[in-house]
């Protein structure tokens, strides 16, 4: 994973690690690239944020213009960082691990694997969602090698997940995870408006990674709160066991 700035506190990393540990069926390393390791549990291997020669252009792209996105995530694809090798699973911090992760590691060997992006599917366009990306830093080094030229140029696509998807597709390497493995809380768990005020959010049967992209985030879903009426929900009780540590559950409503 990668963590920068103050958007996500350290406990997001710690809870993500705990979720991976519960659902991984083999030995693994959990690596976090960050400029601030304060509060991270000792099992997390901490490495500094990757440095790139085009840092200023990347920061501008992250904060201004029509192509804004979390472009710093692409720097993880740089070969040699943290001595990563073989199949690696990049996870966003605003996800909850809900099922076995081994199949994500084994699926479509040698390919760049992503969940199918929900909006791109609706628009009948190719594209994966960047919340969970399975890649090999040596096989897929082109994801990083062409990034400098891209980020300092015209920037054809909005957001790093579209860049990753289309670059892998151009190399014949894009493969989607099976339907239902990577789920969107706001698109697949929350009942349609106005039933979201009456029914509790569901956990799809085969979900492995639940994505809380946009709103609501996990804290809001736990208590059934969200500033957007469309995504306001009844409390998602199943999050108590999947995201909270055992000693954190007492403050939650039953």
PDB file of C-alpha atoms in Angstrom, residues 2-190:
ATOM      1  CA  UNK A   2       1.010   3.634  -0.181  1.00  0.00           C
ATOM      2  CA  UNK A   3       0.142   6.401   2.313  1.00  0.00           C
ATOM      3  CA  UNK A   4       0.972  10.068   2.002  1.00  0.00           C
ATOM      4  CA  UNK A   5      -0.381  13.249   3.522  1.00  0.00           C
ATOM      5  CA  UNK A   6      -2.983  13.181   6.293  1.00  0.00           C
ATOM      6  CA  UNK A   7      -6.095  11.844   4.550  1.00  0.00           C
ATOM      7  CA  UNK A   8      -5.745   8.367   6.071  1.00  0.00           C
ATOM      8  CA  UNK A   9      -4.579   7.872   9.691  1.00  0.00           C
ATOM      9  CA  UNK A  10      -2.180   5.061  10.592  1.00  0.00           C
ATOM     10  CA  UNK A  11      -5.002   2.803  11.761  1.00  0.00           C
ATOM     11  CA  UNK A  12      -6.152   2.430   8.147  1.00  0.00           C
ATOM     12  CA  UNK A  13      -2.831   0.720   7.384  1.00  0.00           C
ATOM     13  CA  UNK A  14      -2.956  -1.359  10.563  1.00  0.00           C
ATOM     14  CA  UNK A  15      -6.485  -2.592   9.930  1.00  0.00           C
ATOM     15  CA  UNK A  16      -5.650  -3.367   6.310  1.00  0.00           C
ATOM     16  CA  UNK A  17      -2.701  -5.453   7.482  1.00  0.00           C
ATOM     17  CA  UNK A  18      -4.934  -7.310   9.951  1.00  0.00           C
ATOM     18  CA  UNK A  19      -7.446  -8.045   7.197  1.00  0.00           C
ATOM     19  CA  UNK A  20      -4.754  -9.364   4.871  1.00  0.00           C
ATOM     20  CA  UNK A  21      -3.336 -11.549   7.631  1.00  0.00           C
ATOM     21  CA  UNK A  22      -6.756 -13.073   8.350  1.00  0.00           C
ATOM     22  CA  UNK A  23      -7.442 -13.892   4.718  1.00  0.00           C
ATOM     23  CA  UNK A  24      -4.056 -14.790   3.193  1.00  0.00           C
ATOM     24  CA  UNK A  25      -3.317 -18.503   2.841  1.00  0.00           C
ATOM     25  CA  UNK A  26       0.479 -18.237   2.454  1.00  0.00           C
ATOM     26  CA  UNK A  27       3.468 -16.324   3.859  1.00  0.00           C
ATOM     27  CA  UNK A  28       3.487 -12.701   2.732  1.00  0.00           C
ATOM     28  CA  UNK A  29       5.191  -9.351   3.184  1.00  0.00           C
ATOM     29  CA  UNK A  30       3.094  -6.288   3.931  1.00  0.00           C
ATOM     30  CA  UNK A  31       4.859  -3.197   2.610  1.00  0.00           C
ATOM     31  CA  UNK A  32       3.780   0.400   3.103  1.00  0.00           C
ATOM     32  CA  UNK A  33       5.411   3.293   1.242  1.00  0.00           C
ATOM     33  CA  UNK A  34       4.989   6.447   3.310  1.00  0.00           C
ATOM     34  CA  UNK A  35       6.691   9.615   4.539  1.00  0.00           C
ATOM     35  CA  UNK A  36       5.253   9.133   8.042  1.00  0.00           C
ATOM     36  CA  UNK A  37       5.492   5.747   9.778  1.00  0.00           C
ATOM     37  CA  UNK A  38       4.228   6.984  13.146  1.00  0.00           C
ATOM     38  CA  UNK A  39       1.620   4.648  14.626  1.00  0.00           C
ATOM     39  CA  UNK A  40       2.135   1.765  12.199  1.00  0.00           C
ATOM     40  CA  UNK A  41       2.248  -1.707  13.736  1.00  0.00           C
ATOM     41  CA  UNK A  42       5.674  -3.419  13.720  1.00  0.00           C
ATOM     42  CA  UNK A  43       4.624  -6.131  11.255  1.00  0.00           C
ATOM     43  CA  UNK A  44       4.320  -3.487   8.518  1.00  0.00           C
ATOM     44  CA  UNK A  45       7.515  -3.068   6.466  1.00  0.00           C
ATOM     45  CA  UNK A  46       7.944   0.673   5.982  1.00  0.00           C
ATOM     46  CA  UNK A  47       9.758   2.217   3.019  1.00  0.00           C
ATOM     47  CA  UNK A  48      10.017   5.868   1.959  1.00  0.00           C
ATOM     48  CA  UNK A  49       7.818   7.204  -0.798  1.00  0.00           C
ATOM     49  CA  UNK A  50       9.462   6.504  -4.168  1.00  0.00           C
ATOM     50  CA  UNK A  51      11.285   9.560  -5.518  1.00  0.00           C
ATOM     51  CA  UNK A  52      10.838  10.517  -9.165  1.00  0.00           C
ATOM     52  CA  UNK A  53      12.537  13.182 -11.266  1.00  0.00           C
ATOM     53  CA  UNK A  54       9.175  14.634 -12.290  1.00  0.00           C
ATOM     54  CA  UNK A  55       7.826  15.105  -8.746  1.00  0.00           C
ATOM     55  CA  UNK A  56       6.574  18.650  -9.404  1.00  0.00           C
ATOM     56  CA  UNK A  57       4.654  17.624 -12.521  1.00  0.00           C
ATOM     57  CA  UNK A  58       3.147  14.671 -10.675  1.00  0.00           C
ATOM     58  CA  UNK A  59       1.997  16.828  -7.758  1.00  0.00           C
ATOM     59  CA  UNK A  60       0.436  19.334 -10.163  1.00  0.00           C
ATOM     60  CA  UNK A  61      -1.406  16.504 -11.895  1.00  0.00           C
ATOM     61  CA  UNK A  62      -2.682  15.245  -8.541  1.00  0.00           C
ATOM     62  CA  UNK A  63      -4.100  18.588  -7.470  1.00  0.00           C
ATOM     63  CA  UNK A  64      -5.092  20.602 -10.550  1.00  0.00           C
ATOM     64  CA  UNK A  65      -6.664  20.205 -13.955  1.00  0.00           C
ATOM     65  CA  UNK A  66      -9.198  17.802 -15.418  1.00  0.00           C
ATOM     66  CA  UNK A  67      -6.940  14.738 -15.113  1.00  0.00           C
ATOM     67  CA  UNK A  68      -6.621  14.767 -11.325  1.00  0.00           C
ATOM     68  CA  UNK A  69      -5.994  11.458  -9.616  1.00  0.00           C
ATOM     69  CA  UNK A  70      -3.862   9.592  -7.104  1.00  0.00           C
ATOM     70  CA  UNK A  71      -0.951   9.517  -9.524  1.00  0.00           C
ATOM     71  CA  UNK A  72       1.629   8.794  -6.816  1.00  0.00           C
ATOM     72  CA  UNK A  73       0.308   5.217  -6.671  1.00  0.00           C
ATOM     73  CA  UNK A  74       1.940   4.538 -10.053  1.00  0.00           C
ATOM     74  CA  UNK A  75       5.404   4.984  -8.498  1.00  0.00           C
ATOM     75  CA  UNK A  76       4.933   1.669  -6.658  1.00  0.00           C
ATOM     76  CA  UNK A  77       5.331  -0.086 -10.021  1.00  0.00           C
ATOM     77  CA  UNK A  78       8.985   0.994 -10.171  1.00  0.00           C
ATOM     78  CA  UNK A  79      11.155  -2.173 -10.205  1.00  0.00           C
ATOM     79  CA  UNK A  80      13.510  -2.639  -7.277  1.00  0.00           C
ATOM     80  CA  UNK A  81      11.490  -0.730  -4.712  1.00  0.00           C
ATOM     81  CA  UNK A  82      11.340  -2.562  -1.359  1.00  0.00           C
ATOM     82  CA  UNK A  83      12.906  -5.550  -3.178  1.00  0.00           C
ATOM     83  CA  UNK A  84       9.460  -6.559  -4.373  1.00  0.00           C
ATOM     84  CA  UNK A  85       9.352  -9.523  -6.733  1.00  0.00           C
ATOM     85  CA  UNK A  86       6.800 -11.946  -8.096  1.00  0.00           C
ATOM     86  CA  UNK A  87       3.052 -11.380  -7.839  1.00  0.00           C
ATOM     87  CA  UNK A  88       2.264  -8.304  -5.715  1.00  0.00           C
ATOM     88  CA  UNK A  89      -1.142  -7.049  -4.639  1.00  0.00           C
ATOM     89  CA  UNK A  90      -1.446  -3.288  -4.379  1.00  0.00           C
ATOM     90  CA  UNK A  91      -4.354  -2.323  -2.127  1.00  0.00           C
ATOM     91  CA  UNK A  92      -5.895   1.070  -1.470  1.00  0.00           C
ATOM     92  CA  UNK A  93      -6.277   2.069   2.173  1.00  0.00           C
ATOM     93  CA  UNK A  94     -10.043   2.565   1.875  1.00  0.00           C
ATOM     94  CA  UNK A  95     -10.781  -1.116   1.279  1.00  0.00           C
ATOM     95  CA  UNK A  96     -11.850  -3.881   3.664  1.00  0.00           C
ATOM     96  CA  UNK A  97     -10.680  -7.450   3.142  1.00  0.00           C
ATOM     97  CA  UNK A  98     -13.767  -9.664   3.245  1.00  0.00           C
ATOM     98  CA  UNK A  99     -12.665 -13.006   1.787  1.00  0.00           C
ATOM     99  CA  UNK A 100      -9.757 -15.235   0.698  1.00  0.00           C
ATOM    100  CA  UNK A 101      -6.927 -13.378  -1.036  1.00  0.00           C
ATOM    101  CA  UNK A 102      -4.969 -16.376  -2.322  1.00  0.00           C
ATOM    102  CA  UNK A 103      -7.079 -16.616  -5.492  1.00  0.00           C
ATOM    103  CA  UNK A 104      -6.228 -12.983  -6.316  1.00  0.00           C
ATOM    104  CA  UNK A 105      -2.540 -13.878  -6.227  1.00  0.00           C
ATOM    105  CA  UNK A 106      -3.021 -16.985  -8.386  1.00  0.00           C
ATOM    106  CA  UNK A 107      -5.486 -15.617 -10.949  1.00  0.00           C
ATOM    107  CA  UNK A 108      -4.211 -15.209 -14.550  1.00  0.00           C
ATOM    108  CA  UNK A 109      -0.452 -15.623 -13.910  1.00  0.00           C
ATOM    109  CA  UNK A 110       1.728 -13.037 -15.619  1.00  0.00           C
ATOM    110  CA  UNK A 111      -1.117 -10.573 -16.160  1.00  0.00           C
ATOM    111  CA  UNK A 112      -2.025  -7.230 -14.608  1.00  0.00           C
ATOM    112  CA  UNK A 113      -5.264  -8.018 -12.773  1.00  0.00           C
ATOM    113  CA  UNK A 114      -7.868  -5.504 -11.617  1.00  0.00           C
ATOM    114  CA  UNK A 115     -11.536  -5.497 -10.757  1.00  0.00           C
ATOM    115  CA  UNK A 116     -13.753  -4.290 -13.589  1.00  0.00           C
ATOM    116  CA  UNK A 117     -14.534  -0.621 -13.058  1.00  0.00           C
ATOM    117  CA  UNK A 118     -18.259  -0.197 -12.498  1.00  0.00           C
ATOM    118  CA  UNK A 119     -18.711   3.029 -14.459  1.00  0.00           C
ATOM    119  CA  UNK A 120     -16.570   1.850 -17.378  1.00  0.00           C
ATOM    120  CA  UNK A 121     -18.646  -1.319 -17.612  1.00  0.00           C
ATOM    121  CA  UNK A 122     -21.832   0.736 -17.721  1.00  0.00           C
ATOM    122  CA  UNK A 123     -20.335   2.852 -20.521  1.00  0.00           C
ATOM    123  CA  UNK A 124     -19.186  -0.284 -22.394  1.00  0.00           C
ATOM    124  CA  UNK A 125     -15.562   0.827 -22.212  1.00  0.00           C
ATOM    125  CA  UNK A 126     -12.475  -1.060 -21.011  1.00  0.00           C
ATOM    126  CA  UNK A 127     -11.035  -0.169 -17.631  1.00  0.00           C
ATOM    127  CA  UNK A 128     -10.179  -1.594 -14.247  1.00  0.00           C
ATOM    128  CA  UNK A 129     -10.639  -0.157 -10.768  1.00  0.00           C
ATOM    129  CA  UNK A 130      -7.445   0.733  -8.922  1.00  0.00           C
ATOM    130  CA  UNK A 131      -8.470  -0.342  -5.415  1.00  0.00           C
ATOM    131  CA  UNK A 132      -6.815  -3.749  -5.883  1.00  0.00           C
ATOM    132  CA  UNK A 133      -4.138  -4.334  -8.540  1.00  0.00           C
ATOM    133  CA  UNK A 134      -2.177  -7.588  -8.931  1.00  0.00           C
ATOM    134  CA  UNK A 135       1.080  -7.012 -10.804  1.00  0.00           C
ATOM    135  CA  UNK A 136       4.692  -8.172 -11.068  1.00  0.00           C
ATOM    136  CA  UNK A 137       7.208  -5.289 -10.843  1.00  0.00           C
ATOM    137  CA  UNK A 138       9.626  -7.010 -13.222  1.00  0.00           C
ATOM    138  CA  UNK A 139       7.161  -8.360 -15.787  1.00  0.00           C
ATOM    139  CA  UNK A 140       5.164  -5.141 -15.850  1.00  0.00           C
ATOM    140  CA  UNK A 141       7.887  -2.533 -15.448  1.00  0.00           C
ATOM    141  CA  UNK A 142       6.423  -0.674 -18.440  1.00  0.00           C
ATOM    142  CA  UNK A 143       3.695   0.609 -16.084  1.00  0.00           C
ATOM    143  CA  UNK A 144       6.374   2.798 -14.516  1.00  0.00           C
ATOM    144  CA  UNK A 145       8.858   3.170 -17.383  1.00  0.00           C
ATOM    145  CA  UNK A 146       6.439   5.226 -19.481  1.00  0.00           C
ATOM    146  CA  UNK A 147       4.945   7.152 -16.580  1.00  0.00           C
ATOM    147  CA  UNK A 148       7.358  10.095 -16.612  1.00  0.00           C
ATOM    148  CA  UNK A 149       6.678  10.859 -20.255  1.00  0.00           C
ATOM    149  CA  UNK A 150       2.953  10.484 -19.664  1.00  0.00           C
ATOM    150  CA  UNK A 151       2.648  12.645 -16.559  1.00  0.00           C
ATOM    151  CA  UNK A 152       4.673  15.476 -18.127  1.00  0.00           C
ATOM    152  CA  UNK A 153       2.786  15.293 -21.431  1.00  0.00           C
ATOM    153  CA  UNK A 154      -0.794  15.641 -22.590  1.00  0.00           C
ATOM    154  CA  UNK A 155      -2.227  13.027 -20.178  1.00  0.00           C
ATOM    155  CA  UNK A 156      -4.878  11.237 -22.206  1.00  0.00           C
ATOM    156  CA  UNK A 157      -6.770   9.674 -19.284  1.00  0.00           C
ATOM    157  CA  UNK A 158      -8.163  10.908 -15.985  1.00  0.00           C
ATOM    158  CA  UNK A 159      -6.868   9.092 -12.926  1.00  0.00           C
ATOM    159  CA  UNK A 160      -4.151   6.547 -12.327  1.00  0.00           C
ATOM    160  CA  UNK A 161      -6.472   3.545 -12.617  1.00  0.00           C
ATOM    161  CA  UNK A 162      -7.327   4.432 -16.223  1.00  0.00           C
ATOM    162  CA  UNK A 163      -3.632   4.902 -16.998  1.00  0.00           C
ATOM    163  CA  UNK A 164      -2.789   1.525 -15.437  1.00  0.00           C
ATOM    164  CA  UNK A 165      -5.668  -0.222 -17.203  1.00  0.00           C
ATOM    165  CA  UNK A 166      -5.026   1.154 -20.655  1.00  0.00           C
ATOM    166  CA  UNK A 167      -1.244   0.742 -20.464  1.00  0.00           C
ATOM    167  CA  UNK A 168      -1.631  -2.901 -19.459  1.00  0.00           C
ATOM    168  CA  UNK A 169      -4.272  -3.370 -22.166  1.00  0.00           C
ATOM    169  CA  UNK A 170      -1.923  -1.949 -24.804  1.00  0.00           C
ATOM    170  CA  UNK A 171       0.644  -4.598 -23.802  1.00  0.00           C
ATOM    171  CA  UNK A 172      -1.929  -7.385 -23.896  1.00  0.00           C
ATOM    172  CA  UNK A 173      -1.693  -7.864 -20.134  1.00  0.00           C
ATOM    173  CA  UNK A 174      -4.954  -6.520 -18.695  1.00  0.00           C
ATOM    174  CA  UNK A 175      -7.062  -9.210 -17.047  1.00  0.00           C
ATOM    175  CA  UNK A 176     -10.104  -8.629 -14.858  1.00  0.00           C
ATOM    176  CA  UNK A 177     -10.667 -10.478 -11.625  1.00  0.00           C
ATOM    177  CA  UNK A 178     -13.779 -12.684 -11.723  1.00  0.00           C
ATOM    178  CA  UNK A 179     -17.067 -10.876 -11.228  1.00  0.00           C
ATOM    179  CA  UNK A 180     -17.907 -10.418  -7.553  1.00  0.00           C
ATOM    180  CA  UNK A 181     -14.391 -10.617  -6.109  1.00  0.00           C
ATOM    181  CA  UNK A 182     -13.867  -6.840  -5.981  1.00  0.00           C
ATOM    182  CA  UNK A 183     -17.017  -5.025  -4.827  1.00  0.00           C
ATOM    183  CA  UNK A 184     -18.114  -1.428  -4.402  1.00  0.00           C
ATOM    184  CA  UNK A 185     -19.885  -0.617  -1.153  1.00  0.00           C
ATOM    185  CA  UNK A 186     -21.861   2.272  -2.586  1.00  0.00           C
ATOM    186  CA  UNK A 187     -22.768   0.475  -5.820  1.00  0.00           C
ATOM    187  CA  UNK A 188     -23.278  -3.134  -4.698  1.00  0.00           C
ATOM    188  CA  UNK A 189     -23.987  -3.082  -0.952  1.00  0.00           C
ATOM    189  CA  UNK A 190     -26.221  -0.074  -0.399  1.00  0.00           C
TER     190      UNK A 190
END
